[in-house]
């Protein structure tokens, strides 16, 4: 394991600015707003801020305050943040992000999770925190090799935690991090004390009789899932089938990369008019910038390709479950996730749920959008494991 610092050459930042200056903008259908994708007016404003207002060097300095490392596992260079708590009896906690994600999402929860005493909390709730970057994402990419599916990532995380000397730990995740976390809990129950998820997709059961008696709220959640399938899942199909073709545009055009990611922050968060209703603009741009500077648009999309059922071209097969899990599971439900789960169906696909929380605000990027709610729920789940 080697200490790691982010040190982006100035030439790379100058190149980014030149490309932003030379953007070739498309036209748009008048009055479409977000219905057909990211509006030109919004993106021009955001790209202008990225060019002239966003300070990467300030972000870089902030990120370099974190203890970061790289290590080679199964032929891939893995980047991770490792923050040990000042509390000696802290619980190890492994957090896995998703797409289009980054360790940057978790900046506001690192302090409260690792040092609750300094943030008005109970020191008994402290965690030693490990936040790796998924293979192919950001400073863990590109991998330069095929085969990095969910199962392989979970096995890599198993090695990482063992190499760090953690014999018993809690795993947490959403999006692809959810799948990695569940697989890790399945293959390594001797060391995973429990899994906490802030995303769980519950598809309707094949038997229509099981739909009887669903509440109005649950029917609304089914409607959101249907809407995502019909309107919001195009990116998934493209990344799962032709990631290389997509990579040319995203790797060559910073505005293309910006639009591809920012759209998800609009659609998957508790936002109304723009993503900044829910997430900090500079933090969002930091995530986009990392994808751009590391040229990992294509390699991050490979996770979709590798984890798809190639026989049936079923992108969602891994998301449906059931999950043969033996360790306790906790689920935090945020209402503006694109597919919030239904409890009745959740118990059918994930039978070890011991903790279930529902919140009135927040979306897919819970730690980014609602750090206090995220921290509180992770603490509550870990506390229940100790009591159990």
CSV table of C-alpha atoms in Angstrom, one decimal:
chain,number,residue,atom,x,y,z
A,1,UNK,CA,0.0,0.0,0.0
A,2,UNK,CA,1.3,3.4,-1.0
A,3,UNK,CA,0.2,6.8,0.2
A,4,UNK,CA,-1.5,8.8,-2.6
A,5,UNK,CA,-1.8,12.5,-3.3
A,6,UNK,CA,-3.8,14.1,-6.1
A,7,UNK,CA,-1.5,16.2,-8.2
A,8,UNK,CA,-3.0,17.2,-11.5
A,9,UNK,CA,-0.6,18.8,-14.0
A,10,UNK,CA,-1.5,22.3,-14.8
A,11,UNK,CA,-1.3,21.4,-18.5
A,12,UNK,CA,-4.4,19.1,-18.0
A,13,UNK,CA,-6.4,22.0,-16.4
A,14,UNK,CA,-5.3,24.3,-19.2
A,15,UNK,CA,-6.5,21.7,-21.8
A,16,UNK,CA,-9.9,21.4,-20.0
A,17,UNK,CA,-10.3,25.2,-20.2
A,18,UNK,CA,-9.4,25.3,-23.9
A,19,UNK,CA,-12.0,22.5,-24.6
A,20,UNK,CA,-14.6,24.4,-22.6
A,21,UNK,CA,-13.9,27.6,-24.6
A,22,UNK,CA,-14.3,25.7,-27.9
A,23,UNK,CA,-17.5,23.8,-27.1
A,24,UNK,CA,-19.8,23.3,-30.0
A,25,UNK,CA,-23.3,23.7,-28.6
A,26,UNK,CA,-26.4,22.0,-30.0
A,27,UNK,CA,-29.7,23.6,-30.6
A,28,UNK,CA,-32.8,22.4,-28.7
A,29,UNK,CA,-36.6,22.3,-28.9
A,30,UNK,CA,-38.0,25.4,-27.4
A,31,UNK,CA,-39.7,25.0,-24.0
A,32,UNK,CA,-38.5,21.4,-23.5
A,33,UNK,CA,-36.9,22.2,-20.2
A,34,UNK,CA,-35.5,18.9,-18.7
A,35,UNK,CA,-38.0,16.6,-20.5
A,36,UNK,CA,-35.6,15.8,-23.4
A,37,UNK,CA,-32.4,16.0,-21.4
A,38,UNK,CA,-30.2,18.7,-19.9
A,39,UNK,CA,-31.3,22.2,-21.2
A,40,UNK,CA,-28.7,24.2,-23.1
A,41,UNK,CA,-29.2,27.3,-21.0
A,42,UNK,CA,-28.6,25.5,-17.8
A,43,UNK,CA,-25.5,23.7,-19.1
A,44,UNK,CA,-24.0,26.8,-20.6
A,45,UNK,CA,-24.3,28.5,-17.3
A,46,UNK,CA,-22.8,25.5,-15.4
A,47,UNK,CA,-20.0,25.1,-18.0
A,48,UNK,CA,-19.2,28.8,-17.7
A,49,UNK,CA,-18.9,28.4,-14.0
A,50,UNK,CA,-16.7,25.3,-14.4
A,51,UNK,CA,-14.5,27.4,-16.6
A,52,UNK,CA,-14.2,30.6,-14.6
A,53,UNK,CA,-15.6,30.0,-11.1
A,54,UNK,CA,-14.8,26.5,-10.1
A,55,UNK,CA,-11.4,26.2,-8.3
A,56,UNK,CA,-9.9,22.7,-8.8
A,57,UNK,CA,-6.8,23.5,-6.9
A,58,UNK,CA,-8.9,24.3,-3.8
A,59,UNK,CA,-10.8,21.1,-4.2
A,60,UNK,CA,-7.5,19.2,-4.7
A,61,UNK,CA,-6.1,20.6,-1.5
A,62,UNK,CA,-9.2,19.7,0.4
A,63,UNK,CA,-9.2,16.1,-0.9
A,64,UNK,CA,-5.5,15.8,-0.1
A,65,UNK,CA,-6.3,16.5,3.6
A,66,UNK,CA,-7.7,12.9,3.6
A,67,UNK,CA,-5.4,10.0,4.1
A,68,UNK,CA,-5.5,8.3,0.6
A,69,UNK,CA,-3.7,5.2,-0.6
A,70,UNK,CA,-3.4,3.0,-3.6
A,71,UNK,CA,-2.8,-0.8,-3.6
A,72,UNK,CA,-2.8,-3.5,-6.3
A,73,UNK,CA,-5.5,-6.2,-6.0
A,74,UNK,CA,-6.0,-8.8,-8.6
A,75,UNK,CA,-4.1,-6.8,-11.1
A,76,UNK,CA,-5.9,-3.5,-10.6
A,77,UNK,CA,-4.7,-0.4,-9.0
A,78,UNK,CA,-7.2,0.4,-6.2
A,79,UNK,CA,-7.5,3.9,-4.7
A,80,UNK,CA,-9.1,4.3,-1.3
A,81,UNK,CA,-9.5,6.7,1.6
A,82,UNK,CA,-8.7,5.2,5.0
A,83,UNK,CA,-9.6,7.4,8.0
A,84,UNK,CA,-9.0,5.8,11.4
A,85,UNK,CA,-11.1,7.0,14.3
A,86,UNK,CA,-9.4,8.4,17.4
A,87,UNK,CA,-11.6,6.0,19.3
A,88,UNK,CA,-9.7,2.8,19.7
A,89,UNK,CA,-12.8,0.5,19.8
A,90,UNK,CA,-14.4,2.0,16.7
A,91,UNK,CA,-16.2,-0.3,14.3
A,92,UNK,CA,-14.6,-0.6,10.9
A,93,UNK,CA,-17.0,0.6,8.1
A,94,UNK,CA,-16.5,0.0,4.4
A,95,UNK,CA,-18.5,2.4,2.1
A,96,UNK,CA,-18.9,1.7,-1.6
A,97,UNK,CA,-20.1,4.3,-4.0
A,98,UNK,CA,-22.0,3.8,-7.3
A,99,UNK,CA,-22.2,5.4,-10.7
A,100,UNK,CA,-21.7,8.3,-11.4
A,101,UNK,CA,-20.0,8.3,-8.0
A,102,UNK,CA,-16.9,9.1,-6.1
A,103,UNK,CA,-15.4,9.2,-2.7
A,104,UNK,CA,-16.1,12.9,-2.9
A,105,UNK,CA,-19.8,12.2,-2.1
A,106,UNK,CA,-18.8,11.3,1.4
A,107,UNK,CA,-16.8,14.3,2.5
A,108,UNK,CA,-19.5,15.6,4.8
A,109,UNK,CA,-19.9,12.3,6.6
A,110,UNK,CA,-16.3,11.4,7.2
A,111,UNK,CA,-15.8,13.6,10.3
A,112,UNK,CA,-19.1,12.6,12.1
A,113,UNK,CA,-18.6,8.9,11.3
A,114,UNK,CA,-15.0,8.7,12.5
A,115,UNK,CA,-15.1,11.2,15.3
A,116,UNK,CA,-18.6,11.6,16.7
A,117,UNK,CA,-17.2,13.0,20.0
A,118,UNK,CA,-16.0,16.1,18.0
A,119,UNK,CA,-19.3,16.4,16.3
A,120,UNK,CA,-21.6,16.3,19.3
A,121,UNK,CA,-22.2,12.5,19.1
A,122,UNK,CA,-21.5,9.5,21.2
A,123,UNK,CA,-18.0,8.1,20.9
A,124,UNK,CA,-19.4,4.6,21.1
A,125,UNK,CA,-20.8,5.2,17.5
A,126,UNK,CA,-17.3,5.8,16.0
A,127,UNK,CA,-16.1,4.1,12.9
A,128,UNK,CA,-12.8,3.4,11.2
A,129,UNK,CA,-13.7,4.4,7.7
A,130,UNK,CA,-12.6,2.8,4.4
A,131,UNK,CA,-13.9,4.3,1.1
A,132,UNK,CA,-12.5,2.7,-2.0
A,133,UNK,CA,-13.0,4.0,-5.6
A,134,UNK,CA,-14.5,1.3,-7.7
A,135,UNK,CA,-12.2,-0.3,-10.3
A,136,UNK,CA,-12.3,1.8,-13.4
A,137,UNK,CA,-13.6,4.9,-11.6
A,138,UNK,CA,-11.5,8.0,-11.0
A,139,UNK,CA,-8.1,7.3,-9.4
A,140,UNK,CA,-8.8,3.5,-9.5
A,141,UNK,CA,-9.0,3.6,-13.2
A,142,UNK,CA,-8.8,2.8,-15.9
A,143,UNK,CA,-8.4,-0.9,-15.2
A,144,UNK,CA,-7.2,-1.9,-18.6
A,145,UNK,CA,-8.7,-5.3,-18.3
A,146,UNK,CA,-12.0,-7.1,-18.8
A,147,UNK,CA,-13.8,-9.0,-16.1
A,148,UNK,CA,-14.3,-6.5,-13.4
A,149,UNK,CA,-17.9,-7.3,-12.5
A,150,UNK,CA,-19.7,-7.0,-9.1
A,151,UNK,CA,-18.5,-10.3,-7.9
A,152,UNK,CA,-14.8,-9.5,-8.6
A,153,UNK,CA,-15.1,-6.1,-6.9
A,154,UNK,CA,-16.6,-7.8,-3.8
A,155,UNK,CA,-13.7,-10.2,-3.7
A,156,UNK,CA,-11.2,-7.3,-4.1
A,157,UNK,CA,-12.9,-5.5,-1.2
A,158,UNK,CA,-12.6,-8.7,0.9
A,159,UNK,CA,-8.9,-8.7,0.3
A,160,UNK,CA,-8.6,-5.0,1.0
A,161,UNK,CA,-10.2,-5.2,4.4
A,162,UNK,CA,-8.1,-8.2,5.3
A,163,UNK,CA,-5.0,-6.4,4.2
A,164,UNK,CA,-6.0,-3.5,6.4
A,165,UNK,CA,-6.3,-5.9,9.4
A,166,UNK,CA,-10.0,-5.6,9.9
A,167,UNK,CA,-11.4,-8.9,11.0
A,168,UNK,CA,-15.0,-7.8,11.6
A,169,UNK,CA,-16.7,-4.8,9.8
A,170,UNK,CA,-19.9,-3.3,8.5
A,171,UNK,CA,-20.4,-2.8,4.8
A,172,UNK,CA,-22.5,0.0,3.3
A,173,UNK,CA,-23.5,1.0,-0.2
A,174,UNK,CA,-26.0,2.2,-2.8
A,175,UNK,CA,-26.3,1.9,-6.5
A,176,UNK,CA,-23.4,-0.4,-7.7
A,177,UNK,CA,-22.2,-0.1,-4.1
A,178,UNK,CA,-25.4,-1.8,-3.0
A,179,UNK,CA,-24.6,-4.8,-5.2
A,180,UNK,CA,-21.0,-5.0,-4.2
A,181,UNK,CA,-22.0,-4.7,-0.5
A,182,UNK,CA,-24.6,-7.5,-0.8
A,183,UNK,CA,-22.2,-9.8,-2.6
A,184,UNK,CA,-19.5,-9.1,0.0
A,185,UNK,CA,-21.9,-10.0,2.8
A,186,UNK,CA,-22.8,-13.2,0.9
A,187,UNK,CA,-19.3,-14.4,0.3
A,188,UNK,CA,-17.7,-13.3,3.6
A,189,UNK,CA,-20.2,-13.6,6.4
A,190,UNK,CA,-17.4,-14.6,8.8
A,191,UNK,CA,-16.0,-11.0,8.6
A,192,UNK,CA,-19.0,-8.9,7.5
A,193,UNK,CA,-21.1,-8.1,10.6
A,194,UNK,CA,-23.9,-6.6,8.6
A,195,UNK,CA,-24.8,-4.7,5.5
A,196,UNK,CA,-26.4,-1.2,5.3
A,197,UNK,CA,-28.0,0.0,2.1
A,198,UNK,CA,-29.5,3.3,1.1
A,199,UNK,CA,-30.9,1.8,-2.1
A,200,UNK,CA,-32.9,-1.4,-2.7
A,201,UNK,CA,-34.9,-2.1,-5.9
A,202,UNK,CA,-38.0,-4.2,-5.3
A,203,UNK,CA,-39.5,-5.3,-8.6
A,204,UNK,CA,-43.2,-6.5,-8.6
A,205,UNK,CA,-43.6,-10.2,-7.9
A,206,UNK,CA,-44.7,-12.5,-10.8
A,207,UNK,CA,-47.9,-13.4,-8.9
A,208,UNK,CA,-50.5,-10.6,-9.3
A,209,UNK,CA,-52.2,-11.7,-6.1
A,210,UNK,CA,-49.2,-10.4,-4.2
A,211,UNK,CA,-50.1,-6.9,-5.4
A,212,UNK,CA,-53.4,-6.9,-3.5
A,213,UNK,CA,-53.7,-4.4,-0.7
A,214,UNK,CA,-50.8,-2.2,-1.6
A,215,UNK,CA,-51.0,1.3,-0.1
A,216,UNK,CA,-51.3,4.4,-2.2
A,217,UNK,CA,-47.7,5.2,-1.3
A,218,UNK,CA,-46.5,1.8,-2.4
A,219,UNK,CA,-48.4,2.2,-5.7
A,220,UNK,CA,-46.6,5.5,-6.2
A,221,UNK,CA,-43.3,3.7,-5.7
A,222,UNK,CA,-44.2,1.2,-8.4
A,223,UNK,CA,-45.1,4.1,-10.6
A,224,UNK,CA,-41.6,5.6,-10.1
A,225,UNK,CA,-40.0,2.3,-10.9
A,226,UNK,CA,-42.1,2.0,-14.1
A,227,UNK,CA,-41.1,5.6,-15.1
A,228,UNK,CA,-37.5,4.8,-14.5
A,229,UNK,CA,-37.7,1.8,-16.7
A,230,UNK,CA,-39.5,3.6,-19.5
A,231,UNK,CA,-37.9,7.1,-19.3
A,232,UNK,CA,-34.8,7.0,-17.1
A,233,UNK,CA,-32.8,3.9,-17.9
A,234,UNK,CA,-31.5,4.7,-21.4
A,235,UNK,CA,-28.0,5.5,-20.0
A,236,UNK,CA,-27.9,2.0,-18.4
A,237,UNK,CA,-28.7,0.2,-21.7
A,238,UNK,CA,-26.0,2.1,-23.5
A,239,UNK,CA,-23.4,1.6,-20.9
A,240,UNK,CA,-24.2,-2.1,-20.6
A,241,UNK,CA,-24.0,-2.8,-24.3
A,242,UNK,CA,-21.7,-0.2,-26.1
A,243,UNK,CA,-19.6,1.4,-23.4
A,244,UNK,CA,-16.6,1.8,-25.8
A,245,UNK,CA,-18.6,3.8,-28.3
A,246,UNK,CA,-20.0,6.1,-25.6
A,247,UNK,CA,-16.5,6.6,-24.3
A,248,UNK,CA,-15.2,8.6,-27.3
A,249,UNK,CA,-17.7,11.4,-26.9
A,250,UNK,CA,-17.4,11.6,-23.1
A,251,UNK,CA,-13.6,11.4,-23.1
A,252,UNK,CA,-13.2,14.0,-25.8
A,253,UNK,CA,-15.8,16.6,-24.7
A,254,UNK,CA,-15.9,17.9,-21.1
A,255,UNK,CA,-19.3,19.4,-21.7
A,256,UNK,CA,-20.5,16.0,-22.9
A,257,UNK,CA,-19.1,14.4,-19.7
A,258,UNK,CA,-20.7,17.2,-17.7
A,259,UNK,CA,-24.2,16.7,-19.2
A,260,UNK,CA,-24.0,12.9,-18.9
A,261,UNK,CA,-23.4,13.1,-15.1
A,262,UNK,CA,-25.3,16.2,-14.2
A,263,UNK,CA,-28.5,14.8,-15.6
A,264,UNK,CA,-28.4,12.1,-13.0
A,265,UNK,CA,-28.0,14.6,-10.2
A,266,UNK,CA,-31.1,16.3,-11.5
A,267,UNK,CA,-33.2,13.1,-11.9
A,268,UNK,CA,-32.1,11.1,-8.9
A,269,UNK,CA,-32.0,13.8,-6.2
A,270,UNK,CA,-34.6,15.7,-4.1
A,271,UNK,CA,-34.4,18.6,-6.6
A,272,UNK,CA,-37.0,20.8,-8.4
A,273,UNK,CA,-35.5,23.2,-10.9
A,274,UNK,CA,-31.8,22.2,-11.0
A,275,UNK,CA,-29.5,19.7,-9.3
A,276,UNK,CA,-28.2,22.5,-7.0
A,277,UNK,CA,-31.5,22.4,-5.2
A,278,UNK,CA,-30.2,19.1,-3.6
A,279,UNK,CA,-26.3,19.1,-3.9
A,280,UNK,CA,-23.5,21.6,-3.7
A,281,UNK,CA,-22.5,22.9,-7.2
A,282,UNK,CA,-18.7,22.8,-6.5
A,283,UNK,CA,-18.9,19.3,-5.0
A,284,UNK,CA,-20.8,18.1,-8.0
A,285,UNK,CA,-18.3,19.7,-10.4
A,286,UNK,CA,-15.5,18.1,-8.4
A,287,UNK,CA,-16.9,14.7,-9.2
A,288,UNK,CA,-17.3,15.5,-12.9
A,289,UNK,CA,-13.8,16.9,-13.0
A,290,UNK,CA,-12.3,13.7,-11.5
A,291,UNK,CA,-14.0,11.7,-14.2
A,292,UNK,CA,-12.7,14.1,-16.8
A,293,UNK,CA,-9.1,14.3,-15.6
A,294,UNK,CA,-8.8,10.6,-15.1
A,295,UNK,CA,-10.5,9.9,-18.5
A,296,UNK,CA,-12.6,7.2,-16.8
A,297,UNK,CA,-16.0,7.8,-18.5
A,298,UNK,CA,-15.5,4.6,-20.5
A,299,UNK,CA,-13.8,2.4,-17.9
A,300,UNK,CA,-16.5,3.3,-15.3
A,301,UNK,CA,-19.2,2.3,-17.8
A,302,UNK,CA,-17.6,-1.1,-18.2
A,303,UNK,CA,-19.0,-2.2,-14.9
A,304,UNK,CA,-22.5,-2.2,-16.5
A,305,UNK,CA,-21.2,-4.3,-19.4
A,306,UNK,CA,-19.4,-6.8,-17.2
A,307,UNK,CA,-22.3,-7.2,-14.8
A,308,UNK,CA,-25.0,-7.7,-17.4
A,309,UNK,CA,-26.7,-11.0,-18.2
A,310,UNK,CA,-25.2,-11.2,-21.7
A,311,UNK,CA,-27.4,-14.1,-22.7
A,312,UNK,CA,-30.6,-12.1,-22.3
A,313,UNK,CA,-29.2,-8.6,-22.5
A,314,UNK,CA,-30.8,-8.1,-19.1
A,315,UNK,CA,-29.2,-5.1,-17.4
A,316,UNK,CA,-31.4,-5.3,-14.4
A,317,UNK,CA,-31.0,-9.0,-13.6
A,318,UNK,CA,-28.5,-8.5,-10.8
A,319,UNK,CA,-30.7,-5.8,-9.2
A,320,UNK,CA,-33.7,-8.0,-8.8
A,321,UNK,CA,-32.5,-10.5,-6.2
A,322,UNK,CA,-33.3,-12.6,-4.3
A,323,UNK,CA,-30.2,-12.3,-2.1
A,324,UNK,CA,-29.1,-15.4,-0.2
A,325,UNK,CA,-27.7,-13.4,2.7
A,326,UNK,CA,-27.2,-14.6,6.2
A,327,UNK,CA,-25.9,-11.4,7.9
A,328,UNK,CA,-28.2,-8.7,9.2
A,329,UNK,CA,-29.3,-6.0,6.7
A,330,UNK,CA,-30.4,-2.4,7.2
A,331,UNK,CA,-32.2,-0.4,4.6
A,332,UNK,CA,-32.6,3.4,4.6
A,333,UNK,CA,-35.3,4.6,2.2
A,334,UNK,CA,-35.0,8.1,0.7
A,335,UNK,CA,-38.1,9.1,-1.2
A,336,UNK,CA,-36.5,10.7,-4.2
A,337,UNK,CA,-34.4,7.7,-5.2
A,338,UNK,CA,-35.5,6.7,-8.7
A,339,UNK,CA,-36.9,3.4,-7.4
A,340,UNK,CA,-37.6,3.5,-3.6
A,341,UNK,CA,-38.3,0.0,-2.3
A,342,UNK,CA,-41.6,-1.5,-1.0
A,343,UNK,CA,-41.2,-3.2,2.3
A,344,UNK,CA,-43.4,-6.2,1.6
A,345,UNK,CA,-41.4,-7.0,-1.5
A,346,UNK,CA,-38.1,-6.2,0.2
A,347,UNK,CA,-38.6,-9.0,2.8
A,348,UNK,CA,-39.2,-11.4,-0.1
A,349,UNK,CA,-35.9,-10.7,-1.8
A,350,UNK,CA,-33.8,-9.8,1.3
A,351,UNK,CA,-34.9,-12.0,4.2
A,352,UNK,CA,-32.4,-10.8,6.8
A,353,UNK,CA,-33.6,-7.2,7.1
A,354,UNK,CA,-33.4,-6.2,10.8
A,355,UNK,CA,-33.4,-2.4,10.3
A,356,UNK,CA,-35.7,-0.3,8.1
A,357,UNK,CA,-35.9,3.5,8.0
A,358,UNK,CA,-38.0,5.8,5.9
A,359,UNK,CA,-37.2,9.5,5.5
A,360,UNK,CA,-39.2,12.4,4.1
A,361,UNK,CA,-36.5,14.0,2.1
A,362,UNK,CA,-33.4,13.0,0.2
A,363,UNK,CA,-32.6,10.9,-2.9
A,364,UNK,CA,-30.2,8.6,-4.5
A,365,UNK,CA,-27.0,10.2,-3.2
A,366,UNK,CA,-27.9,10.1,0.4
A,367,UNK,CA,-24.6,11.0,2.0
A,368,UNK,CA,-24.2,13.9,-0.4
A,369,UNK,CA,-27.7,15.2,-0.1
A,370,UNK,CA,-28.6,14.5,3.5
A,371,UNK,CA,-25.4,13.8,5.5
A,372,UNK,CA,-27.0,14.1,8.9
A,373,UNK,CA,-29.8,11.6,8.0
A,374,UNK,CA,-27.2,9.2,6.5
A,375,UNK,CA,-24.9,9.3,9.5
A,376,UNK,CA,-27.7,8.8,11.9
A,377,UNK,CA,-29.1,5.8,10.1
A,378,UNK,CA,-25.7,4.1,9.7
A,379,UNK,CA,-25.0,4.7,13.4
A,380,UNK,CA,-28.4,3.3,14.4
A,381,UNK,CA,-27.9,0.1,12.3
A,382,UNK,CA,-24.4,-0.5,13.7
A,383,UNK,CA,-25.7,0.1,17.2
A,384,UNK,CA,-28.4,-2.6,16.6
A,385,UNK,CA,-25.7,-5.1,15.6
A,386,UNK,CA,-23.9,-4.6,18.9
A,387,UNK,CA,-27.2,-5.0,20.8
A,388,UNK,CA,-28.1,-8.1,18.9
